[in-house]
Amino acid sequence: MKLKFNKNYFLFFILLFLTEVAIAYYLKSGFIRHTFGDFLVVILLYCLFKSFINANSVLVGLITLVIAYTIEFLQLTNFLEMLGLKGNVWANLVFGNSFSIQDLVAYTIGVLVVILLENRSTHNS
């Protein structure tokens, strides 16, 4: 694992971030807001990590998935309240406020897709 800036991953991160902001701002419910947004957020995190770390895609994918799962399972607790952030709109948007198995599935599929795409592009290069 080596630190190295990658502008392509960073550009993907910015694009995904803007997409997530648009989803959060314009859509208040539905599949795209609740499921597709979760699918995209792990790809966003993956791209953020790969923007600065040159490491195996599976390793970065697994780290991303562990972080997403950890945040999701924290939603079973009152961690935002303990941090004094329960009423903070941004904290609730970023960390969520209700546990969902559906979110875990979306995270897993997102990481699997990005790893498959990475492995496919590596083999075609």
mmCIF file of C-alpha atoms in Angstrom:
data_model
loop_
_atom_site.group_PDB
_atom_site.id
_atom_site.type_symbol
_atom_site.label_atom_id
_atom_site.label_comp_id
_atom_site.label_asym_id
_atom_site.label_seq_id
_atom_site.Cartn_x
_atom_site.Cartn_y
_atom_site.Cartn_z
ATOM 1 C CA MET A 1 0.000 0.000 0.000
ATOM 2 C CA LYS A 2 1.543 3.274 -1.140
ATOM 3 C CA LEU A 3 0.397 6.905 -0.988
ATOM 4 C CA LYS A 4 0.020 8.346 -4.471
ATOM 5 C CA PHE A 5 -2.484 10.856 -5.838
ATOM 6 C CA ASN A 6 -4.602 9.586 -8.734
ATOM 7 C CA LYS A 7 -6.558 12.340 -10.473
ATOM 8 C CA ASN A 8 -8.837 9.913 -12.369
ATOM 9 C CA TYR A 9 -10.166 8.359 -9.175
ATOM 10 C CA PHE A 10 -10.474 11.825 -7.656
ATOM 11 C CA LEU A 11 -12.528 13.026 -10.636
ATOM 12 C CA PHE A 12 -14.805 9.977 -10.262
ATOM 13 C CA PHE A 13 -15.093 10.793 -6.553
ATOM 14 C CA ILE A 14 -16.133 14.405 -7.325
ATOM 15 C CA LEU A 15 -18.669 13.219 -9.931
ATOM 16 C CA LEU A 16 -20.161 10.678 -7.528
ATOM 17 C CA PHE A 17 -20.198 13.218 -4.699
ATOM 18 C CA LEU A 18 -22.153 15.698 -6.844
ATOM 19 C CA THR A 19 -24.528 12.897 -7.853
ATOM 20 C CA GLU A 20 -25.092 11.954 -4.195
ATOM 21 C CA VAL A 21 -25.717 15.605 -3.282
ATOM 22 C CA ALA A 22 -28.250 15.904 -6.108
ATOM 23 C CA ILE A 23 -30.001 12.705 -4.991
ATOM 24 C CA ALA A 24 -30.137 13.936 -1.386
ATOM 25 C CA TYR A 25 -31.386 17.376 -2.395
ATOM 26 C CA TYR A 26 -33.970 16.460 -5.036
ATOM 27 C CA LEU A 27 -35.206 13.027 -3.984
ATOM 28 C CA LYS A 28 -36.741 12.506 -0.552
ATOM 29 C CA SER A 29 -37.815 8.873 -0.960
ATOM 30 C CA GLY A 30 -37.841 5.953 -3.346
ATOM 31 C CA PHE A 31 -35.435 3.412 -4.780
ATOM 32 C CA ILE A 32 -32.876 5.889 -6.090
ATOM 33 C CA ARG A 33 -32.665 7.782 -2.785
ATOM 34 C CA HIS A 34 -32.621 4.790 -0.447
ATOM 35 C CA THR A 35 -31.029 1.950 -2.397
ATOM 36 C CA PHE A 36 -29.159 3.299 -5.414
ATOM 37 C CA GLY A 37 -27.678 6.070 -3.254
ATOM 38 C CA ASP A 38 -26.274 3.419 -0.882
ATOM 39 C CA PHE A 39 -24.910 1.479 -3.853
ATOM 40 C CA LEU A 40 -23.172 4.642 -5.105
ATOM 41 C CA VAL A 41 -21.845 5.774 -1.727
ATOM 42 C CA VAL A 42 -19.504 2.796 -1.368
ATOM 43 C CA ILE A 43 -18.194 3.425 -4.884
ATOM 44 C CA LEU A 44 -17.703 7.073 -3.884
ATOM 45 C CA LEU A 45 -15.718 6.013 -0.797
ATOM 46 C CA TYR A 46 -13.710 3.526 -2.835
ATOM 47 C CA CYS A 47 -12.793 6.238 -5.352
ATOM 48 C CA LEU A 48 -11.857 8.611 -2.530
ATOM 49 C CA PHE A 49 -9.510 6.007 -1.029
ATOM 50 C CA LYS A 50 -8.026 5.096 -4.423
ATOM 51 C CA SER A 51 -7.449 8.823 -5.088
ATOM 52 C CA PHE A 52 -4.712 8.774 -2.459
ATOM 53 C CA ILE A 53 -3.751 5.139 -1.922
ATOM 54 C CA ASN A 54 -2.270 2.840 -4.533
ATOM 55 C CA ALA A 55 -3.357 -0.565 -3.272
ATOM 56 C CA ASN A 56 -5.003 -3.764 -4.418
ATOM 57 C CA SER A 57 -8.641 -3.165 -5.436
ATOM 58 C CA VAL A 58 -9.910 -6.082 -3.343
ATOM 59 C CA LEU A 59 -8.190 -4.737 -0.234
ATOM 60 C CA VAL A 60 -9.553 -1.217 -0.763
ATOM 61 C CA GLY A 61 -12.995 -2.675 -1.509
ATOM 62 C CA LEU A 62 -12.974 -4.713 1.695
ATOM 63 C CA ILE A 63 -11.876 -1.696 3.752
ATOM 64 C CA THR A 64 -14.674 0.334 2.157
ATOM 65 C CA LEU A 65 -17.200 -2.390 2.941
ATOM 66 C CA VAL A 66 -16.055 -2.673 6.570
ATOM 67 C CA ILE A 67 -16.473 1.090 7.019
ATOM 68 C CA ALA A 68 -19.947 1.054 5.427
ATOM 69 C CA TYR A 69 -21.045 -1.941 7.518
ATOM 70 C CA THR A 70 -19.666 -0.335 10.688
ATOM 71 C CA ILE A 71 -21.616 2.862 10.095
ATOM 72 C CA GLU A 72 -24.757 0.857 9.322
ATOM 73 C CA PHE A 73 -24.459 -1.243 12.478
ATOM 74 C CA LEU A 74 -23.803 1.898 14.542
ATOM 75 C CA GLN A 75 -27.311 2.939 13.522
ATOM 76 C CA LEU A 76 -28.559 0.217 15.872
ATOM 77 C CA THR A 77 -27.161 2.343 18.718
ATOM 78 C CA ASN A 78 -27.712 5.941 19.747
ATOM 79 C CA PHE A 79 -24.202 6.985 18.626
ATOM 80 C CA LEU A 80 -25.346 10.286 17.076
ATOM 81 C CA GLU A 81 -27.057 11.183 20.334
ATOM 82 C CA MET A 82 -23.925 10.245 22.310
ATOM 83 C CA LEU A 83 -21.904 12.545 20.030
ATOM 84 C CA GLY A 84 -24.458 15.332 20.452
ATOM 85 C CA LEU A 85 -25.362 15.174 16.752
ATOM 86 C CA LYS A 86 -28.850 13.663 16.837
ATOM 87 C CA GLY A 87 -30.478 16.904 15.640
ATOM 88 C CA ASN A 88 -27.778 17.672 13.067
ATOM 89 C CA VAL A 89 -29.210 17.317 9.547
ATOM 90 C CA TRP A 90 -25.809 16.648 7.946
ATOM 91 C CA ALA A 91 -24.827 14.014 10.511
ATOM 92 C CA ASN A 92 -28.135 12.228 9.941
ATOM 93 C CA LEU A 93 -27.664 12.454 6.177
ATOM 94 C CA VAL A 94 -24.087 11.146 6.225
ATOM 95 C CA PHE A 95 -24.425 8.514 8.950
ATOM 96 C CA GLY A 96 -28.112 7.686 8.594
ATOM 97 C CA ASN A 97 -30.462 7.046 11.458
ATOM 98 C CA SER A 98 -32.014 3.636 10.903
ATOM 99 C CA PHE A 99 -30.454 0.230 10.350
ATOM 100 C CA SER A 100 -31.466 -1.652 7.205
ATOM 101 C CA ILE A 101 -30.430 -5.027 5.827
ATOM 102 C CA GLN A 102 -31.274 -3.581 2.398
ATOM 103 C CA ASP A 103 -28.478 -1.033 2.887
ATOM 104 C CA LEU A 104 -25.987 -3.817 3.641
ATOM 105 C CA VAL A 105 -27.013 -5.562 0.417
ATOM 106 C CA ALA A 106 -26.626 -2.325 -1.581
ATOM 107 C CA TYR A 107 -23.155 -1.733 -0.076
ATOM 108 C CA THR A 108 -22.077 -5.283 -0.865
ATOM 109 C CA ILE A 109 -23.302 -5.115 -4.452
ATOM 110 C CA GLY A 110 -21.608 -1.722 -4.914
ATOM 111 C CA VAL A 111 -18.256 -3.031 -3.725
ATOM 112 C CA LEU A 112 -18.573 -6.211 -5.793
ATOM 113 C CA VAL A 113 -19.355 -4.175 -8.917
ATOM 114 C CA VAL A 114 -16.391 -1.848 -8.428
ATOM 115 C CA ILE A 115 -14.001 -4.756 -7.777
ATOM 116 C CA LEU A 116 -15.282 -6.612 -10.856
ATOM 117 C CA LEU A 117 -14.884 -3.470 -12.988
ATOM 118 C CA GLU A 118 -11.391 -2.888 -11.618
ATOM 119 C CA ASN A 119 -10.309 -6.466 -12.270
ATOM 120 C CA ARG A 120 -11.810 -6.348 -15.751
ATOM 121 C CA SER A 121 -9.999 -3.113 -16.637
ATOM 122 C CA THR A 122 -6.728 -4.459 -15.193
ATOM 123 C CA HIS A 123 -6.952 -7.613 -17.313
ATOM 124 C CA ASN A 124 -7.811 -5.604 -20.454
ATOM 125 C CA SER A 125 -4.864 -3.226 -20.015
#
